[in-house]
CSV table of C-alpha atoms in Angstrom, one decimal:
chain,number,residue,atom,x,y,z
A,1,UNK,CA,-23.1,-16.8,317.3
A,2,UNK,CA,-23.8,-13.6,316.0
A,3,UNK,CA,-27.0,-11.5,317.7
A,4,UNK,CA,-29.7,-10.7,315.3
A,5,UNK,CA,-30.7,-7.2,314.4
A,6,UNK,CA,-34.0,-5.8,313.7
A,7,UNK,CA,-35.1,-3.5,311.8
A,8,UNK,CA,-32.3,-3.3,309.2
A,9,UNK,CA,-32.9,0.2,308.7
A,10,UNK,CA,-35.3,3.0,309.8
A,11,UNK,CA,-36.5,6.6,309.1
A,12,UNK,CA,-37.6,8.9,311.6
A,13,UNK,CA,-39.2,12.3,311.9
A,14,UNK,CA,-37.4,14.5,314.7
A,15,UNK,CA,-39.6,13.9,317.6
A,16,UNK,CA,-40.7,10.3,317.1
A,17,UNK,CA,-39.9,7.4,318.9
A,18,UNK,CA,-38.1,3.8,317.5
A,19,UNK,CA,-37.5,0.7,319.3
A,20,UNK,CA,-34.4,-1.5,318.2
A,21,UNK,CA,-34.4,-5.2,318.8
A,22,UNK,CA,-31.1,-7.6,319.4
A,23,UNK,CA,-31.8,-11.0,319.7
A,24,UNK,CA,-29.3,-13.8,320.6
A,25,UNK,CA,-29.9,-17.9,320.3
A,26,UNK,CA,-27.5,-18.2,322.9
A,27,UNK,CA,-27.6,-17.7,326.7
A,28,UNK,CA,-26.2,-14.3,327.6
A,29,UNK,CA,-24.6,-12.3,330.1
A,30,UNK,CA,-24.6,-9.2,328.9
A,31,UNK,CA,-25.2,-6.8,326.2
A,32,UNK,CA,-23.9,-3.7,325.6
A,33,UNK,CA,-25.4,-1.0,322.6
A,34,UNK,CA,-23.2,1.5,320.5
A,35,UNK,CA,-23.7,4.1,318.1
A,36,UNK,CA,-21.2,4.5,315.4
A,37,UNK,CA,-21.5,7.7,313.0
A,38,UNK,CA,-20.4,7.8,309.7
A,39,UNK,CA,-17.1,7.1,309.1
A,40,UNK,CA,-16.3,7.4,313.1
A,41,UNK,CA,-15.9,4.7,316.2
A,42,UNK,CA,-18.4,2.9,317.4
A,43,UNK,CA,-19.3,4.7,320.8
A,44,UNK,CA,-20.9,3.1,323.5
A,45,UNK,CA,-24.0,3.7,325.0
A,46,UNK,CA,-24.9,1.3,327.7
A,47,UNK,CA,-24.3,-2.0,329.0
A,48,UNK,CA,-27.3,-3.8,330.6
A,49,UNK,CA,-26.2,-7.0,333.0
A,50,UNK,CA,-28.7,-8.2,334.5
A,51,UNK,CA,-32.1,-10.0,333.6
A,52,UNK,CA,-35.4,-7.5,333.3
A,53,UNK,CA,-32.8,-4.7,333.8
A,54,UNK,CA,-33.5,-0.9,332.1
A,55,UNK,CA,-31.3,1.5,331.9
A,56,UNK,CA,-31.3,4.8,330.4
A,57,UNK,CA,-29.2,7.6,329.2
A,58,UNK,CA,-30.8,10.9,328.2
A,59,UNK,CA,-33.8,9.6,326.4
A,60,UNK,CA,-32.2,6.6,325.6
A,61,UNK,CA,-32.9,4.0,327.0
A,62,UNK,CA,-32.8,-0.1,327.3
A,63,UNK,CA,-33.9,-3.3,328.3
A,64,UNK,CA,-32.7,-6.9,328.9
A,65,UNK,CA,-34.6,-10.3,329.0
A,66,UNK,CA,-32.5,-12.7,329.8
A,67,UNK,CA,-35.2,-16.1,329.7
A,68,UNK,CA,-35.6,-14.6,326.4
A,69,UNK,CA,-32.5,-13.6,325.2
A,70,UNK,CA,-33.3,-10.3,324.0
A,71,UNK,CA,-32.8,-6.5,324.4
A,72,UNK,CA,-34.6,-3.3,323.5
A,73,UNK,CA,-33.1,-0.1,322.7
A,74,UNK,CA,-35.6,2.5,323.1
A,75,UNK,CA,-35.3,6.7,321.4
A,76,UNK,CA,-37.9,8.8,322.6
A,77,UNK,CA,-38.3,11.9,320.9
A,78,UNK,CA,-35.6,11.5,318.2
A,79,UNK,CA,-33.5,14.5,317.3
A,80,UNK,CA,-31.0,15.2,314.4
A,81,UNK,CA,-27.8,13.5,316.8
A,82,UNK,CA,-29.4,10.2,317.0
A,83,UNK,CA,-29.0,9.2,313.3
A,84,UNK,CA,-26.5,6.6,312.9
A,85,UNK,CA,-26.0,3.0,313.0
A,86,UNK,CA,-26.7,0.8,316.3
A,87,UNK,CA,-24.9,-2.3,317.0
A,88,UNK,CA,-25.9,-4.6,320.1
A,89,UNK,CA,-23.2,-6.5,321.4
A,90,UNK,CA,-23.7,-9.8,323.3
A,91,UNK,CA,-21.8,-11.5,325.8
A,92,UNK,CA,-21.9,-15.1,327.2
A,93,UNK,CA,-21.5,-16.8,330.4
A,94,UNK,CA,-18.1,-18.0,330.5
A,95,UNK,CA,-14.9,-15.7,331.7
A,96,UNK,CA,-13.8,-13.6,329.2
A,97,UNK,CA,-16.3,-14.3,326.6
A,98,UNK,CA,-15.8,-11.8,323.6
A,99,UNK,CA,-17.7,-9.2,322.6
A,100,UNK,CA,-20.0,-10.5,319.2
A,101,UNK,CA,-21.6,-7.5,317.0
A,102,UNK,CA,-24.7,-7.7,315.3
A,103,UNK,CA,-25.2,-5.9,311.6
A,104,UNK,CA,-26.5,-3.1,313.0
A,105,UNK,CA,-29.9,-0.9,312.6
A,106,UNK,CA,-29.2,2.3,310.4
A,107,UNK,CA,-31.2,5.1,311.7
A,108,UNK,CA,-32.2,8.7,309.9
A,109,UNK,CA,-33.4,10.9,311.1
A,110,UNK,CA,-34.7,13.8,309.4
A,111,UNK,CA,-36.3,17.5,310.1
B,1,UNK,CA,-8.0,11.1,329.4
B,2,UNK,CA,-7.1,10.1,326.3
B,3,UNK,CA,-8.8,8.2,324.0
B,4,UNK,CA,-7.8,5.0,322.2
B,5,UNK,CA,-4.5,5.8,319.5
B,6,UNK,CA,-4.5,4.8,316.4
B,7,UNK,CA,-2.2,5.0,313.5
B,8,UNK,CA,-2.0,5.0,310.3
B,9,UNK,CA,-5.7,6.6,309.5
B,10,UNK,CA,-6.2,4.9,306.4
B,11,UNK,CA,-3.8,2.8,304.1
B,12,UNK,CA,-3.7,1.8,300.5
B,13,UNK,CA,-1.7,-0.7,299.4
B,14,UNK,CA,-2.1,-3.6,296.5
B,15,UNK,CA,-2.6,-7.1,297.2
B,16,UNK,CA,0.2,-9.7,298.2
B,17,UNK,CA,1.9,-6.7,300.1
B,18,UNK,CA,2.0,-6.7,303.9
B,19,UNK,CA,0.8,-3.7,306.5
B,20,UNK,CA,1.0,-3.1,309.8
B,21,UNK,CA,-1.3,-1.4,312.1
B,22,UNK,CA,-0.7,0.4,315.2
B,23,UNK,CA,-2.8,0.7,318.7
B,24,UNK,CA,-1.9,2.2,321.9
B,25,UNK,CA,-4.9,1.5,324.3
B,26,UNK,CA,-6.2,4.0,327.0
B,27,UNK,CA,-3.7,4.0,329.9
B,28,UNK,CA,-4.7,1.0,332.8
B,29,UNK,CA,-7.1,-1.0,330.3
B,30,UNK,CA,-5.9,-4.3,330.8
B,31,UNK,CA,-8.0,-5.9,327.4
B,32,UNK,CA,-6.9,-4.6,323.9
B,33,UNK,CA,-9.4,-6.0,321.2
B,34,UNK,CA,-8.8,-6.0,317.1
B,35,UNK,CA,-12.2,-6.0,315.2
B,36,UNK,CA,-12.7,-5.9,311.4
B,37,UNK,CA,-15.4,-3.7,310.1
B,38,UNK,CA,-16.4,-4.5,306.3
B,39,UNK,CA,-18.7,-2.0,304.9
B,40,UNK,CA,-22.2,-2.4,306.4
B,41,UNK,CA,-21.3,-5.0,308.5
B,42,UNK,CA,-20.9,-4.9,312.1
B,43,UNK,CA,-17.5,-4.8,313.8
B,44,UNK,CA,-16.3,-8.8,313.8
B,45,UNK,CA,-13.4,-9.7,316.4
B,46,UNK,CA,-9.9,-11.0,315.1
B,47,UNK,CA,-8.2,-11.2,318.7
B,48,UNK,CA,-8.4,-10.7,322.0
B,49,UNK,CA,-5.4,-9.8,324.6
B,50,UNK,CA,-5.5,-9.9,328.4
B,51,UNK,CA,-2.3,-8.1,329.3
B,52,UNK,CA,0.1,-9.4,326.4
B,53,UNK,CA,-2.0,-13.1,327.1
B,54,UNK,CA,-4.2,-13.7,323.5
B,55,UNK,CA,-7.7,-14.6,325.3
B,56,UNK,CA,-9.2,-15.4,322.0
B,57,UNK,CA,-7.7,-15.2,318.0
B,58,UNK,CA,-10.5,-18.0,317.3
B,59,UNK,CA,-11.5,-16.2,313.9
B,60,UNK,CA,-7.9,-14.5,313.5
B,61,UNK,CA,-6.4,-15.8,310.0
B,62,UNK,CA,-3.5,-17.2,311.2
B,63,UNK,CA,-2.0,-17.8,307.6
B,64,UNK,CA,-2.2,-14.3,307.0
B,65,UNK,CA,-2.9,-12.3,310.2
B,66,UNK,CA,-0.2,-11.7,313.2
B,67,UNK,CA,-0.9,-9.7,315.8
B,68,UNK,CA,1.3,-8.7,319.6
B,69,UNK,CA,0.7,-6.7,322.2
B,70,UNK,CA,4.4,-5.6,323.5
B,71,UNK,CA,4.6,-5.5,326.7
B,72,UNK,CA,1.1,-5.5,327.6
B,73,UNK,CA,0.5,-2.1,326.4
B,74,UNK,CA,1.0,-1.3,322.6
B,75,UNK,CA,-0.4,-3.4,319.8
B,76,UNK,CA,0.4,-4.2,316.6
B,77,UNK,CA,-1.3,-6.2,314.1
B,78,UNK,CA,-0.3,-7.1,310.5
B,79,UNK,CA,-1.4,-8.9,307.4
B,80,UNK,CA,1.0,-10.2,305.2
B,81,UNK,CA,0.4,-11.3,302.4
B,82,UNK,CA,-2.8,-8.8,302.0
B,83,UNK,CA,-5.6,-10.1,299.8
B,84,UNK,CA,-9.1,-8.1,298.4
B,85,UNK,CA,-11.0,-9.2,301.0
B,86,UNK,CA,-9.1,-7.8,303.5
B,87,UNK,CA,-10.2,-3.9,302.4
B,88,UNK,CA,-12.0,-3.1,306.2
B,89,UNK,CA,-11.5,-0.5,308.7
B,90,UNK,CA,-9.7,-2.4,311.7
B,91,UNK,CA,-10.7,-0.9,315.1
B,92,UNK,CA,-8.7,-1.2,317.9
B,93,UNK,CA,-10.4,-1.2,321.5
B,94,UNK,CA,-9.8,-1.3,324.6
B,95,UNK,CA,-11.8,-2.0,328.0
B,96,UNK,CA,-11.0,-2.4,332.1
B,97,UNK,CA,-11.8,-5.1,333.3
B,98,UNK,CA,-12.3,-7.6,330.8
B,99,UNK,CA,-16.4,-8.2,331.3
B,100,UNK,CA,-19.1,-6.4,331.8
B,101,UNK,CA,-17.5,-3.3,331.2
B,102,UNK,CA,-17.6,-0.5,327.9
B,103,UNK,CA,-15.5,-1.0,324.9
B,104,UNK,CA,-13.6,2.0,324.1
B,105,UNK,CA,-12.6,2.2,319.9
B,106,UNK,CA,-10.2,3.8,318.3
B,107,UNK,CA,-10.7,5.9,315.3
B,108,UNK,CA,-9.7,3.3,312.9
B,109,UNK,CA,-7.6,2.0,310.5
B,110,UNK,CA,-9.1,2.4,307.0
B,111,UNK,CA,-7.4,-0.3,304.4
B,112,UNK,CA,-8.0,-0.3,300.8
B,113,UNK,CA,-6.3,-3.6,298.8
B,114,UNK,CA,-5.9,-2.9,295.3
């Protein structure tokens, strides 16, 4: 079951801040969050295992409900670098579960 | 180290003909995943290995899509006969151990059915 996205898109001054939601009607183990660029990979960000769990990287940074199964991916004080598209990836319970991609969240932004 | 190999970077070729991709994951990863990116869409997975073990080729077109991983290392995949719908970027990644840990992608394979 693919996670849901949201907000489809999104437009930022440098500076401000965007939250990025992935929701999933299935019970899940983990999530992980990449960034892919134009025309480039998908690179990851961070994986977040653990119910209530934040992590962050730089001033990125994430969280994980499990009971609700949900995760935030937080920017703070966007710069130029951040634009791109985000894609949450969930995975279930079971051993060796794959990997299933959302649509992503495109995100500008702009001077 | 090095990163995820791919090859060729992008392909054209018109439909009914076959193509093969190419993926050599980074050195120890032990999972080797084939995804399918349409345009604007997010990455979708056609199979999963464990070693040269298929974990998962649930949404893999069998009639259409092959795929091996020789030897537990390399990986090839190929579509024969091609079709329209088949113009994606294939991504090749690779992880260690299979769960809980990062995906590593490859730069693509860009294909363009004519």
């Amino acid at each position: 079951q693919q996670p849901v996205q949201s907000p489809q898109a999104v437009i930022l001054r440098e500076g401000e801040d965007a939250v990025i939601n992935c929701s999933s009607s299935k019970a899940l183990y983990s999530v992980h969050w990449y960034r892919q660029k134009h025309g480039e990979a998908p690179v990851f960000l961070m994986i977040l295992l653990k119910g209530g769990e934040q992590k962050g990287h730089e001033k990125i940074s994430a969280s994980f409900n499990e009971k609700k199964q949900q995760s935030s991916l937080y920017l703070t004080a966007s710069q130029l670098s951040y634009s791109g598209t985000y894609f949450c990836g969930t995975g279930g319970y079971s051993g060796n579960t794959p990997l299933v991609f959302g649509k992503g969240t495109r995100l500008s932004v702009i001077a | 180290e090095a990163g995820v190999a791919q090859s060729p970077r992008y392909k054209i070729i018109e439909k009914r003909q076959s193509v093969a991709f190419w993926c050599n994951p980074i050195s120890g990863h032990a999972t080797l995943y084939w995804y399918q990116q349409i345009l604007g869409q997010g990455p979708k997975l056609l199979i999963q290995f464990q070693n040269n073990g298929v974990v998962d080729d649930s949404q893999l077109p069998k009639d259409r899509f092959s795929a091996e991983r020789l030897k537990g290392v390399d990986s090839t995949l190929k579509i024969q006969p091609a079709k329209l719908e088949d113009s994606a970027v294939y991504l090749c990644a690779s992880s260690y151990p299979p769960r809980g840990s990062p995906l590593h992608f490859g730069n693509g394979t860009r294909l363009t059915v004519t």
